[in-house]
Coordinates of C-alpha atoms in Angstrom, one line a residue:
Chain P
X227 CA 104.5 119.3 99.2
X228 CA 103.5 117.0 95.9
X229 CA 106.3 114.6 95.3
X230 CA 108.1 115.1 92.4
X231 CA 110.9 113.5 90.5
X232 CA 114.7 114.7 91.2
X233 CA 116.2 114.5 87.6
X234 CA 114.8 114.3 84.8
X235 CA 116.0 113.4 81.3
X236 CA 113.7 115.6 79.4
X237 CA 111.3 118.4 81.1
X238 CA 108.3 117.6 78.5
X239 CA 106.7 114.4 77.7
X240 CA 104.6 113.3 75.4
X241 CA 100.9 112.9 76.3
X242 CA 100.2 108.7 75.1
X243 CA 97.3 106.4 75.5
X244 CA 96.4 104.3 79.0
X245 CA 95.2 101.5 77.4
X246 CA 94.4 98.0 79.3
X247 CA 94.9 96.9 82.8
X248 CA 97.9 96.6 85.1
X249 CA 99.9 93.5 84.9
X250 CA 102.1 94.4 87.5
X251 CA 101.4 96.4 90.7
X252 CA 97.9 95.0 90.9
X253 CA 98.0 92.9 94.2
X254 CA 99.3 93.6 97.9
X255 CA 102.6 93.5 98.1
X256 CA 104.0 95.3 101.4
X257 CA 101.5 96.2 103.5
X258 CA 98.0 94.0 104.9
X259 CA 95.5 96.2 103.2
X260 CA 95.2 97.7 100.2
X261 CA 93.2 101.0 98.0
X262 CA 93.5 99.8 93.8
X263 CA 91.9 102.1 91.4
X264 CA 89.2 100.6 89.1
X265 CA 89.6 103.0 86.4
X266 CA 92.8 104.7 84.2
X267 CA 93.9 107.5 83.6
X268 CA 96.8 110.5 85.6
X269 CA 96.9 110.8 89.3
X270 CA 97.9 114.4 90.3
X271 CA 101.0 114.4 92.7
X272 CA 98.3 117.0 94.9
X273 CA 95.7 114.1 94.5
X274 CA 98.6 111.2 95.6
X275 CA 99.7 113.9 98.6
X276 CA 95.7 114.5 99.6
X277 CA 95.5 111.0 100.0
X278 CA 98.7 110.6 102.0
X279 CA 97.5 113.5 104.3
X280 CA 94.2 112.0 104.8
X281 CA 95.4 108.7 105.6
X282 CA 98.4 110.4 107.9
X283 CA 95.9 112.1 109.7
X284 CA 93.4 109.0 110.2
X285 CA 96.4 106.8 111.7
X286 CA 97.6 109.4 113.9
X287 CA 100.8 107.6 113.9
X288 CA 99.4 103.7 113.9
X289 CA 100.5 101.4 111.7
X290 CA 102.1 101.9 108.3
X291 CA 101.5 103.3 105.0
X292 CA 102.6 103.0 101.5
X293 CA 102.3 104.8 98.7
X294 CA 102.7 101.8 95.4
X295 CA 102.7 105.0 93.0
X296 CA 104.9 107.8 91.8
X297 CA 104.4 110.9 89.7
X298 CA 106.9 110.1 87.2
X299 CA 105.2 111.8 84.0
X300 CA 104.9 116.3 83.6
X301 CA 102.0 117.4 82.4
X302 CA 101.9 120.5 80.4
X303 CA 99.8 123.8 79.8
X304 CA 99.5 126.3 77.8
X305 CA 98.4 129.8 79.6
X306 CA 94.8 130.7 78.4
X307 CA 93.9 133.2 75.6
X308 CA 96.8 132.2 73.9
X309 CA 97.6 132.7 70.2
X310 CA 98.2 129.3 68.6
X311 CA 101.9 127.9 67.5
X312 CA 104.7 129.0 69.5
X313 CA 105.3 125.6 70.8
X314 CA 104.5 123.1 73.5
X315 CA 103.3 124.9 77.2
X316 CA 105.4 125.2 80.4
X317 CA 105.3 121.7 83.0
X318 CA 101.9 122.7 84.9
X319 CA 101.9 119.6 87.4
X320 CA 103.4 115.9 87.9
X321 CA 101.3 112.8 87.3
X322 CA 101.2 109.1 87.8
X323 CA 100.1 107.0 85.2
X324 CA 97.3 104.9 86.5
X325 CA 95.9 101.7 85.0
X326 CA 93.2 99.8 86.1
X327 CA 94.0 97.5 88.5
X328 CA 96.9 99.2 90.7
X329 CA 97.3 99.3 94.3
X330 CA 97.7 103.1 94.9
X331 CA 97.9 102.8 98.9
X332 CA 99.0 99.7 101.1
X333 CA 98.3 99.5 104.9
X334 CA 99.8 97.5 107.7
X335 CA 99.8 97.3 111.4
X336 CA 96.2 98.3 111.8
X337 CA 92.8 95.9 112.1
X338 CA 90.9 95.6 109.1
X339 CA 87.9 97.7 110.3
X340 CA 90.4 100.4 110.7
X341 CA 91.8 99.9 108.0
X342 CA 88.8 100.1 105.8
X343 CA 87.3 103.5 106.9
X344 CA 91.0 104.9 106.1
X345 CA 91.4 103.8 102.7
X346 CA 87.6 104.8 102.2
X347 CA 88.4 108.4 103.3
X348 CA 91.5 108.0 100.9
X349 CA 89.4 106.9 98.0
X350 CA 87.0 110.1 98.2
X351 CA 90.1 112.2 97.4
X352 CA 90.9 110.1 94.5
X353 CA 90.3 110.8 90.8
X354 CA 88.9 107.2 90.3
X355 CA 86.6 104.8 91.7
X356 CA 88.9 102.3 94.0
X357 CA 88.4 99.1 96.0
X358 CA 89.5 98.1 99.0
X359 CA 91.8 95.0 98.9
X360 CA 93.3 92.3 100.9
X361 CA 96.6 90.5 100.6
X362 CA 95.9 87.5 97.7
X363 CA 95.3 83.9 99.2
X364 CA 99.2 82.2 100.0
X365 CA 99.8 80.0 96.6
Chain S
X217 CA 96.8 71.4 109.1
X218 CA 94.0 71.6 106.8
X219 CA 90.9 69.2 106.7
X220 CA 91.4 67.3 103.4
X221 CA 89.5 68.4 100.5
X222 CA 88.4 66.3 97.4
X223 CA 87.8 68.4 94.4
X224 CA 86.0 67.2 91.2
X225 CA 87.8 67.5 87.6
X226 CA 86.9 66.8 84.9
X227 CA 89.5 66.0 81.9
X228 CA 88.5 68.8 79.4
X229 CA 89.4 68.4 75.3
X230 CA 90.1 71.9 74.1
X231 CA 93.0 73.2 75.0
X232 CA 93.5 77.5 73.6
X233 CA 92.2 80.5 74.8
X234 CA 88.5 80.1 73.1
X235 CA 88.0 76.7 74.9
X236 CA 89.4 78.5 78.3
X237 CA 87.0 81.1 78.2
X238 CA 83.9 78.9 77.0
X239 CA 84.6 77.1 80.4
X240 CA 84.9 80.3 82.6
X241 CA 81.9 81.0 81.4
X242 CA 80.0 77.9 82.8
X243 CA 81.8 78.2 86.0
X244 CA 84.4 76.2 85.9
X245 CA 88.3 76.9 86.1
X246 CA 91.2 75.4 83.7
X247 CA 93.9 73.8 85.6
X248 CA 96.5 71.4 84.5
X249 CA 98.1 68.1 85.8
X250 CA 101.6 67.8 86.2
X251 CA 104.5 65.7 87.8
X252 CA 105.7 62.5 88.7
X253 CA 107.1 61.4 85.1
X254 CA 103.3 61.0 84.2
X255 CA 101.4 62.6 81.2
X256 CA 100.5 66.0 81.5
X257 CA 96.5 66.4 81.7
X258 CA 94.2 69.1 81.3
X259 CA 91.2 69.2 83.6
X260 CA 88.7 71.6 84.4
X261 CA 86.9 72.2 88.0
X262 CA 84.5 74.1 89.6
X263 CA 85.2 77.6 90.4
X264 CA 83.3 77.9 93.4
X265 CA 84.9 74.8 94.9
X266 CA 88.1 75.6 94.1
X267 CA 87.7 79.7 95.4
X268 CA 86.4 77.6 98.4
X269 CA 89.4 75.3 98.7
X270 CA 91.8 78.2 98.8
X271 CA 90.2 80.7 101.2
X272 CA 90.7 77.7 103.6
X273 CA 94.0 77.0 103.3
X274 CA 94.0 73.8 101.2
X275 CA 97.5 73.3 99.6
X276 CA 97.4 69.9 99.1
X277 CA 94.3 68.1 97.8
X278 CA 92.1 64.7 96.4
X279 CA 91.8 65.3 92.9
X280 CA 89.2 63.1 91.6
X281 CA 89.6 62.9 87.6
X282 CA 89.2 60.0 85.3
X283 CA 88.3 57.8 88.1
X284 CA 90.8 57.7 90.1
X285 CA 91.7 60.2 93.3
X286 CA 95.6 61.3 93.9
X287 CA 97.0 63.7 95.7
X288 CA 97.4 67.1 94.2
X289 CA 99.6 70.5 95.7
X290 CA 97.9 73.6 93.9
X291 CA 101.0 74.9 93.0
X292 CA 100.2 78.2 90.7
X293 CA 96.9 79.9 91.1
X294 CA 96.8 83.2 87.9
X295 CA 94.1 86.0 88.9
X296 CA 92.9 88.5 86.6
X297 CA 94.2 92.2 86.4
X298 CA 91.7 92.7 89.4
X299 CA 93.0 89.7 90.9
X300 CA 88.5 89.4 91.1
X301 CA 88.7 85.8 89.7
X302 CA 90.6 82.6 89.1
X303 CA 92.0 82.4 85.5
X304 CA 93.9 78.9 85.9
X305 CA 94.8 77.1 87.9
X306 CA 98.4 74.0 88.5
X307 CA 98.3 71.0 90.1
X308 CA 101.3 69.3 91.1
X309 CA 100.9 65.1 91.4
X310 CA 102.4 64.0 94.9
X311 CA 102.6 61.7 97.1
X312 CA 102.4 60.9 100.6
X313 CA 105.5 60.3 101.7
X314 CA 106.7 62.9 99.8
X315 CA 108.7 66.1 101.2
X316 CA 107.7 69.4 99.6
X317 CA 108.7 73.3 99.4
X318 CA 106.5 75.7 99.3
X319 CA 105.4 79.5 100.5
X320 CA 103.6 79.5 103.9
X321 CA 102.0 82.4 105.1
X322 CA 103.0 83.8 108.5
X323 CA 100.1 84.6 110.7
X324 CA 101.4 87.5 113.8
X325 CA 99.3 86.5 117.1
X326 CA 98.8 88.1 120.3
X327 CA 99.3 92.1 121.1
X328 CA 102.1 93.3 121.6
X329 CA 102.6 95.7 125.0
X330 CA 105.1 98.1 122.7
X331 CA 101.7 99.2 120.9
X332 CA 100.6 101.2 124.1
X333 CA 103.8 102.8 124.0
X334 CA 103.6 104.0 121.1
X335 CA 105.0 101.7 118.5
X336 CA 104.2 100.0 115.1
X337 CA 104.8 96.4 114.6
X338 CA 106.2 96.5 111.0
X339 CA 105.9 92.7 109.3
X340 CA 108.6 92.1 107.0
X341 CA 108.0 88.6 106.2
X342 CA 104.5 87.7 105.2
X343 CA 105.2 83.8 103.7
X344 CA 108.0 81.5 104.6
X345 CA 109.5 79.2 102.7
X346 CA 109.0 76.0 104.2
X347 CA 109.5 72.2 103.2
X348 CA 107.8 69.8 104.9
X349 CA 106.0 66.1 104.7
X350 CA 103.0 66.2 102.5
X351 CA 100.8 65.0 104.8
X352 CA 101.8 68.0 107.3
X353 CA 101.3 70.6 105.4
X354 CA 100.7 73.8 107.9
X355 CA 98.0 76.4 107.1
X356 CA 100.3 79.1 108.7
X357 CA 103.7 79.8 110.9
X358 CA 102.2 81.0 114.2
X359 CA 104.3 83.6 115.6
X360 CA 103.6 84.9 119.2
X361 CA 104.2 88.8 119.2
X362 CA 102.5 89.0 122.5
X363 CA 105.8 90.1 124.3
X364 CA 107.5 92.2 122.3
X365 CA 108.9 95.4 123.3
X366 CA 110.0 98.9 121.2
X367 CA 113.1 97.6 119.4
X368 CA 113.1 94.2 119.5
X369 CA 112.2 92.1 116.5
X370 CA 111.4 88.5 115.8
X371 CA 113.8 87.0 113.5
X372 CA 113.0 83.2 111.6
X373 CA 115.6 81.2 113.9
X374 CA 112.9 82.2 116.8
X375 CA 110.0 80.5 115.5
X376 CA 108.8 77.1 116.8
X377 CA 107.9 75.2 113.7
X378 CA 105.3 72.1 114.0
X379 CA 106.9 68.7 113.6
X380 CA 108.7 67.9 110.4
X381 CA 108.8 71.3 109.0
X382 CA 112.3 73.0 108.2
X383 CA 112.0 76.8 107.1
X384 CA 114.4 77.6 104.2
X385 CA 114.6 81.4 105.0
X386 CA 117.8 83.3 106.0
X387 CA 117.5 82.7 110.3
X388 CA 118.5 85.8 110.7
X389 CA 115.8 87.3 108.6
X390 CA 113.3 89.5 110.7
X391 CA 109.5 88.8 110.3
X392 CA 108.2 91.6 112.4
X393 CA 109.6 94.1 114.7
X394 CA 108.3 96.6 116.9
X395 CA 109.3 100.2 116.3
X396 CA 108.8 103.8 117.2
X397 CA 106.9 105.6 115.0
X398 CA 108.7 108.8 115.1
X399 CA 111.9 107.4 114.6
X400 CA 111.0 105.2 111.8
X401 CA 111.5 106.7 109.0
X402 CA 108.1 106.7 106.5
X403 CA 108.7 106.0 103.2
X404 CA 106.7 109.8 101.9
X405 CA 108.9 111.5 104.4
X406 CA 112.1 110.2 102.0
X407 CA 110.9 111.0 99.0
X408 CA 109.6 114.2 99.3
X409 CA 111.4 117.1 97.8
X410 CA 112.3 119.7 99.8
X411 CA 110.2 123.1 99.9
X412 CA 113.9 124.5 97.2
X413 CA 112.9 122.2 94.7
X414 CA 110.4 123.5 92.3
X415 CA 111.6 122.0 89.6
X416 CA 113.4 118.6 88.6
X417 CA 116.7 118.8 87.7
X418 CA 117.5 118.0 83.7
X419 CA 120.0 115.4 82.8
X420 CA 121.1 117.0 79.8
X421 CA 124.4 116.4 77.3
X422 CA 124.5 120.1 75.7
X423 CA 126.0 121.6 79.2
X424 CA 128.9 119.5 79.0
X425 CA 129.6 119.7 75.6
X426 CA 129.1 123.7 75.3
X427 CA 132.5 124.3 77.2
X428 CA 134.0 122.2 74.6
X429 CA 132.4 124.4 71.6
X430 CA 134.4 127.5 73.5
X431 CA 137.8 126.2 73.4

């Protein structure tokens, strides 16, 4: 099942602008290997849970994975041939707020060749185009 | 230890975000020279070498700028949002007889028997913090995993460290252990809601305040 927050202060949020790239999130941080998206915009929950299936399922238990990101934001709908007015739609699905730059998936306890062709089978089920990252050079 | 690298700088004259970018554009990297009571100097050195210098280890350096060559620990390296390329870069002044702290990474070796059986070697620790001569500056802390087994772990007091080198880490601190996968916990497994939940639960004031309204 998508992963959803457990309380909420308000049900409805407002839609706002992803503008620039990620400052923070944007480099390995837990795992060996890593999937960071290239573009911005919302990551489903479905789309984070696709990719955490596919993954899941390419490891067959091996190694570890993270997930760096968290459908924090509703997204809301408005059923069709409505009449106009009558307010703001119903919460239709959870997203993630994506910038450019963040690590969506980390990997660890698997060789890099392995490693690869599971975060490339993760990136076909994302809504962006991704890149597959090492840990930064120890400075 | 790393082989000793010289790098090239140049001293550069505008300091500012136009004269940074007019330099990453030619290929070259602003950096800046710091430490030992001395004036602060801004330099400028060639990307390539310097991308070179770090994917082989080198910490501590020749800088040669203004004619002269002395020792230099990179000691900040900024990326860009893509962490693609090299935005600036520090330099530290030290010298030989000098004692230093800095992050090492830790590099896991040999294969562990526990992965036929089924478990997942889970590292922890990825850099140590070490502080050492600067002449002996290691490229990594070797740790030998060859032996583990399921549930036992190797903790910082463990390591054998090269000569000189003290780790300032917690020794009880585990780098890796080895772990069954089904009784690890995975972080999705915690976090998803159960099947019940359809629907977040609202933090909301009115609910306590409407009993209130009834008295």
């Amino acid at each position: 099942m998508p992963q959803m927050p457990k309380r909420v202060k308000y049900r409805k949020s407002q839609r706002g602008k992803v503008r620039g790239k990620a400052s923070r999130g944007n480099f390995v941080s837990f795992g060996e290997f890593g999937l960071q998206s290239l573009e911005s915009g919302w990551l489903s929950a479905e789309a984070i849970e696709a990719g955490r299936v596919t993954a899941s399922h390419f490891l067959r238990g091996e190694g570890r994975l993270y997930i760096r990101v968290f459908p924090h934001k509703s997204v809301t709908a408005i059923p069709a041939e409505t009449r106009m007015g009558k307010g703001k739609g119903e919460p239709e699905y959870w997203a993630a707020v994506i910038k450019s730059g963040m690590v969506l998936f980390e990997i660890a306890g698997v060789p890099e060749a392995s490693a690869r062709d599971c975060l490339a089978r993760v990136a076909y089920k994302m809504p962006f185009k991704c890149r597959f990252l090492t840990r930064r050079p120890n400075i | 230890m790393a082989e000793t690298v010289v790098l090239a700088a140049e001293a550069r004259p505008g300091n500012g975000t136009r004269g940074a970018r007019k330099l990453r554009k030619k290929g070259q990297i602003p950096g800046v020279v710091y430490g030992h009571k001395e004036a602060t100097v801004s330099v400028a050195v060639a990307a390539d070498d310097l991308h070179q210098a770090i994917r082989r280890g080198a910490r501590v350096l020749d800088l040669n700028h203004g004619g002269k060559v002395e020792k230099a620990l990179i000691r900040d390296v900024q990326w860009d949002a893509l962490g693609h390329y090299i935005l600036h870069v520090d330099f530290a002044r030290v010298s030989e007889d000098e004692r230093i702290t800095l992050d090492v990474r830790v590099e896991l070796r040999g294969t562990a028997p526990g992965i036929v059986a089924g478990g997942v070697l889970v590292q922890q620790i990825h850099q140590l913090h070490v502080e050492c001569p600067v002449i002996s500056v290691p490229d990594s802390i070797r740790v030998n995993v060859g032996e583990l087994q399921i549930g036992q772990s190797v903790q910082v007091k463990h390591l054998t460290l090269p000569p000189g080198v003290k780790v300032n880490n917690d020794p009880e601190a585990i780098i890796a252990a080895f772990r069954l996968t089904a009784v690890e916990p995975t972080e999705t497994a915690a976090i998803t809601p159960t099947a019940e939940q359809a629907e977040p639960e609202v933090i909301s004031k009115k609910k306590e305040e409407e009993p209130a309204e009834e008295e």
